[in-house]
Amino acid sequence: MQLRYNYRVYPTPAQQEALARAFGCARVVFNDGLRIRQSAREDGLPYVSDGELSKRVITEAKKTPERAWLGEVSAVVLQQALADLNAAYRNFFSSLTGERKGRTVAPPRFRSRKDNRQAVRFTANARFKLLDNGRLRLPKIGDLAVRWSRALPADPTSVTIIKDAAGRYFASFVVAAPDQPLPPAGTEVGIDLGLTHFAVLSDGTKIDAPKFLRRAARKLRRLQQDLSRKQRGSANRTKAVVKVARAHARVADTRRDWQHKLSTRIIRDNQAVYVEDLCVVGLGRTRLAKSVHDAGWSQFVGMLEYKAVRAGRTFAKINRFAPSSQTCSTCGRIDGRKPLFVRSWTCPCGSAHDRDVNAAKNILAQGRWESLNACGAQVRPAPLPAPRREAGIRLGAACSTRSVEEISAHMAERMSSELDVLE
Ligand SMILES: [Zn+2]
């Protein structure tokens, strides 16, 4: 499995200058390539092929006085910038044809020196090298000091050098990491990602983001408000921008560390992990956007997913339209829509439910059901398009045309047969 390993690097002032040059050259090549393709399109000419583009914006451009300085940086850096442009075009085209699923991909945009993130990539061809003294040797940049916070599991195939908005430098290595199977665990878990808690597990555990993280997020919001009051173009605004970027970087780092610990623990303790497919992109456009992004669920789900694969665990996202908080996890009855303030309820069957734990139990049951059916041939795991109306989420094309009653009946039937399977 290909994994990224990130480390802080500390370039000297001279190396920072060389890196700035590399960022600049990569940007120019990317923008030149984009411009050529755009004008070809405007002139009604065919799409400029990858090879032709490389010849024009790198090989031939280097011979002109205006672009002679491209020779000062590693050629691989320039080729990789074009590779990014080509990939951006491919994603855009496959999104247009519907071949690529998910959110529509916009056509590539010009890069700017003011972008929050500057990056250049070196592949093995560029002969970057990890030295015995712990430094990272980059062609035409020098030997960079690296803080090795953990060991690389194998030789990296590429390294990207990133400068973030807070002015920090990172080396991001791509490594083919070997699987690390864990001894079997006896339990399986469903996870409900909620708004009142970061996550609720089907065993009843409720997990909140730690206090220090919430405090840091509050401080970040205050700094952002300060920033919005500063006048455009003023020196004070520039200072405030850096402050916000630093605070933002700190919050993101802390959150990632915490999510790493949590996801490692969940994968270690459970043989199978099921989460609701949240369609975070859809949520991000609603008024819930803020809490969604603060919580960083998609990052967390991504961690669960790759750690499960590496550890040989089962991981699945379950159908996001299953009304997991409306259905009694004991009897399968759908007790109707419940506004968000209803935190607990009792089903006519006598079961008392905590809203979130009940949802997590349903996610677990649905996850088991879906993975059982995925194993058997000929079984069609009928999608269950019951809209999640409760959180004010509007559904687009995925919304069913079936009536609510019909869906409810279908769901009740399915839930009870599912419970039979489990017993
Ligand atoms: Zn019930």
Coordinates of C-alpha atoms and ligand atoms in Angstrom, one line a residue:
M1 CA 0.0 0.0 0.0
Q2 CA 1.3 3.5 -0.9
L3 CA 1.5 5.7 2.1
R4 CA 2.7 9.2 2.7
Y5 CA 5.2 9.9 5.5
N6 CA 5.6 13.6 6.4
Y7 CA 8.5 15.2 8.2
R8 CA 9.4 18.7 9.0
V9 CA 12.5 19.9 7.2
Y10 CA 14.7 22.9 8.1
P11 CA 16.3 24.5 5.0
T12 CA 19.1 27.0 5.5
P13 CA 18.5 30.5 4.0
A14 CA 20.4 29.6 0.9
Q15 CA 18.4 26.4 0.5
Q16 CA 15.2 28.4 1.1
E17 CA 16.2 30.6 -1.8
A18 CA 16.9 27.5 -4.0
L19 CA 13.5 26.1 -3.1
A20 CA 11.8 29.4 -3.9
R21 CA 13.4 29.2 -7.3
A22 CA 12.2 25.6 -7.8
F23 CA 8.6 26.5 -6.7
G24 CA 8.7 29.4 -9.1
C25 CA 10.0 27.4 -12.1
A26 CA 7.5 24.6 -11.4
R27 CA 4.7 27.2 -11.3
V28 CA 5.9 28.9 -14.6
V29 CA 6.0 25.6 -16.4
F30 CA 2.6 24.6 -15.1
N31 CA 1.1 28.0 -16.1
D32 CA 2.8 28.0 -19.5
G33 CA 1.4 24.6 -20.3
L34 CA -2.1 25.6 -19.1
R35 CA -1.9 28.7 -21.3
I36 CA -0.9 26.7 -24.4
R37 CA -3.7 24.3 -24.0
Q38 CA -6.3 27.0 -23.3
S39 CA -5.3 29.0 -26.4
A40 CA -5.2 25.9 -28.5
R41 CA -8.8 25.3 -27.4
E42 CA -9.9 28.9 -28.1
D43 CA -8.3 28.6 -31.6
G44 CA -10.2 25.4 -32.2
L45 CA -7.0 23.4 -32.4
P46 CA -6.8 19.8 -31.1
Y47 CA -5.7 19.1 -27.5
V48 CA -1.9 19.5 -27.1
S49 CA -0.5 16.1 -26.2
D50 CA 1.6 15.5 -23.0
G51 CA 4.8 14.9 -25.0
E52 CA 4.3 17.9 -27.3
L53 CA 3.6 20.1 -24.3
S54 CA 6.7 19.0 -22.5
K55 CA 8.8 19.7 -25.5
R56 CA 7.4 23.2 -25.9
V57 CA 7.3 24.4 -22.2
I58 CA 10.5 22.7 -21.0
T59 CA 13.0 21.6 -23.7
E60 CA 12.4 24.4 -26.2
A61 CA 11.6 27.0 -23.6
K62 CA 15.0 26.5 -21.9
K63 CA 16.7 27.6 -25.2
T64 CA 14.9 31.0 -25.2
P65 CA 16.4 34.0 -23.2
E66 CA 13.0 34.5 -21.4
R67 CA 13.0 31.0 -19.9
A68 CA 16.7 30.2 -19.8
W69 CA 16.6 30.2 -16.0
L70 CA 14.5 27.0 -16.1
G71 CA 17.9 25.2 -16.4
E72 CA 18.7 26.3 -12.8
V73 CA 16.4 23.7 -11.3
S74 CA 16.1 19.9 -11.5
A75 CA 14.4 18.9 -14.8
V76 CA 12.4 16.3 -12.8
V77 CA 10.7 19.1 -10.8
L78 CA 9.6 20.7 -14.1
Q79 CA 8.4 17.4 -15.6
Q80 CA 6.4 16.7 -12.4
A81 CA 4.8 20.1 -12.5
L82 CA 3.6 19.2 -16.0
A83 CA 2.5 15.7 -14.8
D84 CA 0.3 17.5 -12.3
L85 CA -1.2 19.6 -15.1
N86 CA -1.9 16.5 -17.2
A87 CA -3.5 14.7 -14.2
A88 CA -5.7 17.7 -13.5
Y89 CA -6.9 17.6 -17.2
R90 CA -7.5 13.9 -17.1
N91 CA -9.6 14.3 -13.9
F92 CA -11.5 17.1 -15.4
F93 CA -12.3 15.1 -18.6
S94 CA -13.3 11.9 -16.9
S95 CA -15.5 14.0 -14.6
L96 CA -17.1 15.6 -17.7
T97 CA -17.8 12.2 -19.2
G98 CA -19.1 10.8 -15.9
E99 CA -16.4 8.2 -15.8
R100 CA -15.1 9.7 -12.6
K101 CA -17.6 9.5 -9.7
G102 CA -18.3 12.1 -7.0
R103 CA -18.0 15.8 -7.1
T104 CA -17.5 17.5 -10.4
V105 CA -13.9 18.4 -11.0
A106 CA -13.2 21.9 -12.2
P107 CA -10.7 22.5 -15.1
P108 CA -7.1 23.3 -14.0
R109 CA -6.4 26.8 -12.8
F110 CA -3.3 29.0 -12.9
R111 CA -1.0 28.7 -10.0
S112 CA 0.0 31.8 -8.1
R113 CA 3.0 32.8 -6.0
K114 CA 0.4 33.8 -3.4
D115 CA -1.0 30.2 -3.1
N116 CA -1.1 28.9 0.4
R117 CA 0.9 25.9 -0.5
Q118 CA 3.9 25.8 -2.7
A119 CA 5.3 22.4 -3.6
V120 CA 7.7 20.6 -5.9
R121 CA 8.1 16.9 -6.4
F122 CA 11.2 14.8 -6.9
T123 CA 10.9 11.3 -8.1
A124 CA 13.5 8.5 -8.0
N125 CA 14.7 9.7 -11.5
A126 CA 15.8 13.0 -9.8
R127 CA 18.2 11.0 -7.7
F128 CA 17.2 12.5 -4.4
K129 CA 19.0 10.6 -1.6
L130 CA 18.7 9.9 2.1
L131 CA 22.2 10.4 3.5
D132 CA 23.8 8.4 6.3
N133 CA 24.0 11.6 8.4
G134 CA 20.2 11.9 8.3
R135 CA 20.0 14.6 5.7
L136 CA 17.9 14.6 2.5
R137 CA 19.9 15.4 -0.6
L138 CA 18.0 17.2 -3.3
P139 CA 19.5 18.0 -6.7
K140 CA 20.2 21.7 -7.1
I141 CA 18.9 22.4 -3.6
G142 CA 21.4 20.8 -1.2
D143 CA 21.4 18.6 1.9
L144 CA 18.3 19.4 4.0
A145 CA 18.1 18.9 7.7
V146 CA 15.1 16.6 8.5
R147 CA 13.4 15.9 11.8
W148 CA 12.8 12.2 11.6
S149 CA 9.8 11.8 13.9
R150 CA 9.5 8.2 12.9
A151 CA 11.4 5.8 10.7
L152 CA 10.5 5.3 7.0
P153 CA 9.3 1.6 6.6
A154 CA 10.9 1.3 3.1
D155 CA 12.8 3.3 0.4
P156 CA 10.6 6.1 -0.8
T157 CA 9.6 6.4 -4.5
S158 CA 9.2 10.1 -4.4
V159 CA 9.4 13.1 -2.2
T160 CA 7.4 16.3 -2.3
I161 CA 8.8 19.4 -0.6
I162 CA 6.0 21.7 0.7
K163 CA 6.0 25.1 2.1
D164 CA 2.8 25.9 3.9
A165 CA 1.1 29.2 4.7
A166 CA 2.7 29.3 8.1
G167 CA 6.1 29.3 6.4
R168 CA 7.0 25.8 7.4
Y169 CA 8.7 23.3 5.2
F170 CA 7.9 19.6 5.0
A171 CA 9.1 16.6 3.1
S172 CA 6.3 14.2 2.1
F173 CA 7.6 10.8 1.1
V174 CA 5.6 8.2 -0.8
V175 CA 6.5 4.8 0.4
A176 CA 5.2 1.3 -0.5
A177 CA 4.5 0.2 3.0
P178 CA 4.1 -3.5 3.8
D179 CA 0.9 -4.8 5.3
Q180 CA 1.0 -5.2 9.1
P181 CA -1.7 -7.9 9.9
L182 CA -2.9 -7.7 13.5
P183 CA -4.0 -10.7 15.5
P184 CA -7.7 -11.3 15.2
A185 CA -10.0 -9.3 17.4
G186 CA -13.3 -10.7 18.7
T187 CA -15.5 -7.6 18.3
E188 CA -17.0 -5.6 15.5
V189 CA -18.1 -2.0 15.8
G190 CA -20.4 0.6 14.1
I191 CA -19.5 4.2 14.3
D192 CA -21.9 7.1 14.2
L193 CA -20.2 10.4 13.4
G194 CA -22.4 13.0 15.0
L195 CA -22.7 16.7 15.8
T196 CA -23.0 16.4 19.6
H197 CA -20.1 14.0 19.9
F198 CA -17.2 13.5 17.5
A199 CA -18.0 9.8 17.3
V200 CA -20.3 7.3 19.1
L201 CA -19.5 3.6 19.0
S202 CA -22.1 0.8 19.0
D203 CA -20.7 -0.5 22.3
G204 CA -21.9 2.8 23.9
T205 CA -18.6 4.7 23.9
K206 CA -18.9 8.4 23.2
I207 CA -15.9 10.2 22.0
D208 CA -15.5 13.9 22.1
A209 CA -12.7 16.0 20.6
P210 CA -10.3 16.7 23.5
K211 CA -10.7 20.0 25.3
F212 CA -7.3 21.4 24.2
L213 CA -8.4 20.9 20.6
R214 CA -11.7 22.7 21.1
R215 CA -9.9 25.5 22.9
A216 CA -7.4 25.8 20.0
A217 CA -10.3 25.9 17.5
R218 CA -12.0 28.7 19.5
K219 CA -8.7 30.7 19.5
L220 CA -8.4 30.2 15.7
R221 CA -11.9 31.5 15.2
R222 CA -11.1 34.6 17.2
L223 CA -7.9 35.2 15.2
Q224 CA -10.0 34.8 12.0
Q225 CA -12.4 37.5 13.2
D226 CA -9.5 39.8 14.0
L227 CA -8.2 39.2 10.5
S228 CA -11.5 40.0 8.9
R229 CA -11.5 43.5 10.6
K230 CA -8.0 44.4 9.2
Q231 CA -7.8 46.6 6.2
R232 CA -6.9 45.0 2.9
G233 CA -3.3 45.6 1.9
S234 CA -2.2 46.9 5.3
A235 CA 0.8 45.6 7.2
N236 CA -1.3 44.6 10.1
R237 CA -3.4 42.4 7.8
T238 CA -0.3 40.7 6.6
K239 CA 0.8 40.0 10.2
A240 CA -2.7 38.7 11.0
V241 CA -2.7 36.4 8.0
V242 CA 0.5 34.7 9.3
K243 CA -0.9 34.4 12.8
V244 CA -4.1 32.7 11.4
A245 CA -2.0 30.4 9.3
R246 CA 0.1 29.4 12.2
A247 CA -2.9 28.8 14.5
H248 CA -4.6 26.9 11.7
A249 CA -1.5 24.7 11.2
R250 CA -1.3 24.0 15.0
V251 CA -5.0 23.0 15.1
A252 CA -4.7 20.8 12.1
D253 CA -1.6 19.0 13.4
T254 CA -3.1 18.5 16.8
R255 CA -6.3 17.1 15.3
R256 CA -4.5 14.8 13.0
D257 CA -2.4 13.4 15.9
W258 CA -5.5 12.8 18.0
Q259 CA -7.3 11.2 15.1
H260 CA -4.3 8.9 14.4
K261 CA -4.4 7.6 18.0
L262 CA -8.1 7.1 18.0
S263 CA -8.2 5.3 14.6
T264 CA -5.3 3.1 15.5
R265 CA -7.0 2.1 18.7
I266 CA -10.4 1.4 17.0
I267 CA -8.7 -0.8 14.3
R268 CA -6.6 -2.6 16.8
D269 CA -9.6 -3.5 19.0
N270 CA -12.1 -4.5 16.3
Q271 CA -12.2 -7.1 13.6
A272 CA -14.7 -5.1 11.5
V273 CA -15.4 -1.4 11.4
Y274 CA -18.5 0.2 9.8
V275 CA -19.2 3.9 9.4
E276 CA -21.9 5.8 7.7
D277 CA -21.0 7.2 4.3
L278 CA -21.5 10.8 5.2
C279 CA -21.1 12.3 1.8
V280 CA -19.2 15.1 3.4
V281 CA -19.2 17.0 0.2
G282 CA -22.9 17.3 0.3
L283 CA -22.9 18.3 4.0
G284 CA -20.3 20.9 3.3
R285 CA -22.7 23.0 1.4
T286 CA -25.3 23.2 4.1
R287 CA -25.3 25.2 7.3
L288 CA -23.7 22.3 9.0
A289 CA -20.6 23.0 7.0
K290 CA -18.7 24.6 9.8
S291 CA -19.1 21.8 12.3
V292 CA -18.4 19.2 9.6
H293 CA -15.1 20.8 8.7
D294 CA -14.1 21.4 12.2
A295 CA -14.6 17.8 13.1
G296 CA -12.5 16.6 10.1
W297 CA -14.5 13.4 9.7
S298 CA -13.4 12.6 6.2
Q299 CA -9.8 12.6 7.3
F300 CA -10.6 10.3 10.2
V301 CA -12.6 7.9 8.0
G302 CA -9.7 7.9 5.5
M303 CA -7.4 6.8 8.4
L304 CA -9.7 4.1 9.5
E305 CA -9.9 2.8 5.9
Y306 CA -6.2 2.5 5.2
K307 CA -5.3 1.2 8.6
A308 CA -7.9 -1.4 8.3
V309 CA -6.5 -2.5 4.9
R310 CA -3.0 -2.7 6.3
A311 CA -4.1 -4.6 9.4
G312 CA -6.3 -7.0 7.5
R313 CA -9.5 -5.8 9.1
T314 CA -12.9 -5.4 7.5
F315 CA -13.9 -1.8 6.8
A316 CA -17.0 -0.6 5.0
K317 CA -19.0 2.6 4.6
I318 CA -22.6 1.8 4.8
N319 CA -25.4 3.3 2.7
R320 CA -25.9 6.8 3.9
F321 CA -29.6 6.9 3.3
A322 CA -30.4 4.3 5.9
P323 CA -32.4 6.2 8.6
S324 CA -30.1 4.9 11.3
S325 CA -31.3 7.2 14.1
Q326 CA -35.0 6.5 13.4
T327 CA -34.9 2.8 13.6
C328 CA -35.1 0.8 16.8
S329 CA -31.9 -1.3 16.9
T330 CA -33.7 -3.9 19.0
C331 CA -36.9 -4.6 17.0
G332 CA -36.3 -2.8 13.7
R333 CA -39.4 -0.6 14.0
I334 CA -39.1 2.8 12.3
D335 CA -40.4 5.2 14.9
G336 CA -40.5 8.2 12.6
R337 CA -38.4 11.2 12.2
K338 CA -36.8 12.7 15.3
P339 CA -35.6 16.3 15.6
L340 CA -32.0 16.7 16.6
F341 CA -32.9 17.8 20.1
V342 CA -34.4 14.4 20.9
R343 CA -31.4 12.7 22.5
S344 CA -33.2 9.6 23.8
W345 CA -36.4 7.8 23.1
T346 CA -38.3 4.6 24.0
C347 CA -39.6 2.4 21.3
P348 CA -43.1 0.8 21.7
C349 CA -41.2 -2.5 22.0
G350 CA -39.9 -1.3 25.4
S351 CA -36.3 -0.6 24.4
A352 CA -34.9 2.7 25.6
H353 CA -32.4 4.2 23.3
D354 CA -29.7 6.8 23.4
R355 CA -30.1 8.4 20.0
D356 CA -26.4 8.2 19.0
V357 CA -25.7 4.8 20.4
N358 CA -28.8 3.4 18.7
A359 CA -27.6 4.9 15.4
A360 CA -24.2 3.3 15.8
K361 CA -25.8 -0.1 16.5
N362 CA -27.9 0.2 13.3
I363 CA -24.7 1.1 11.4
L364 CA -23.1 -2.1 12.8
A365 CA -26.1 -4.2 11.8
Q366 CA -26.3 -2.7 8.4
G367 CA -22.6 -3.1 7.8
R368 CA -22.8 -6.8 8.8
W369 CA -25.8 -7.2 6.5
E370 CA -24.1 -5.6 3.6
S371 CA -20.9 -7.5 4.0
L372 CA -22.8 -10.8 4.3
N373 CA -24.6 -10.1 1.1
A374 CA -21.5 -9.0 -0.7
C375 CA -20.1 -12.5 0.0
G376 CA -23.0 -14.4 -1.5
A377 CA -23.4 -14.5 -5.2
Q378 CA -26.7 -13.4 -6.9
V379 CA -27.7 -11.3 -3.9
R380 CA -28.5 -7.8 -4.9
P381 CA -27.9 -5.4 -1.9
A382 CA -30.8 -3.2 -2.8
P383 CA -29.9 0.4 -2.1
L384 CA -32.1 2.0 0.5
P385 CA -32.8 5.6 -0.5
A386 CA -34.5 6.8 2.7
P387 CA -33.6 10.5 2.9
R388 CA -31.8 11.7 6.0
R389 CA -34.0 14.7 6.4
E390 CA -33.4 15.3 10.1
A391 CA -30.2 17.2 9.8
G392 CA -31.6 19.6 7.1
I393 CA -29.6 17.8 4.4
R394 CA -31.0 18.2 1.0
L395 CA -30.6 15.3 -1.3
G396 CA -29.9 15.8 -5.0
A397 CA -30.1 13.3 -7.7
A398 CA -29.6 10.4 -5.4
C399 CA -33.0 11.0 -3.7
S400 CA -35.6 8.3 -4.2
T401 CA -38.9 8.9 -5.9
R402 CA -40.5 6.3 -3.7
S403 CA -42.9 7.5 -1.0
V404 CA -41.8 7.7 2.6
E405 CA -44.3 5.0 3.6
E406 CA -43.1 2.6 1.0
I407 CA -39.5 3.1 2.1
S408 CA -40.5 2.7 5.8
A409 CA -42.2 -0.5 5.1
H410 CA -39.3 -1.8 3.1
M411 CA -36.9 -0.8 5.8
A412 CA -38.8 -2.4 8.7
E413 CA -39.1 -5.6 6.7
R414 CA -35.4 -5.5 5.9
M415 CA -34.3 -4.7 9.4
S416 CA -36.2 -7.6 10.9
S417 CA -34.9 -10.1 8.4
E418 CA -31.5 -8.7 9.1
L419 CA -31.8 -9.3 12.8
D420 CA -32.9 -12.8 12.2
V421 CA -29.7 -13.4 10.3
L422 CA -27.7 -12.1 13.2
E423 CA -29.3 -14.3 15.8
Ligands
ZN1 ZN -38.1 -1.4 19.3

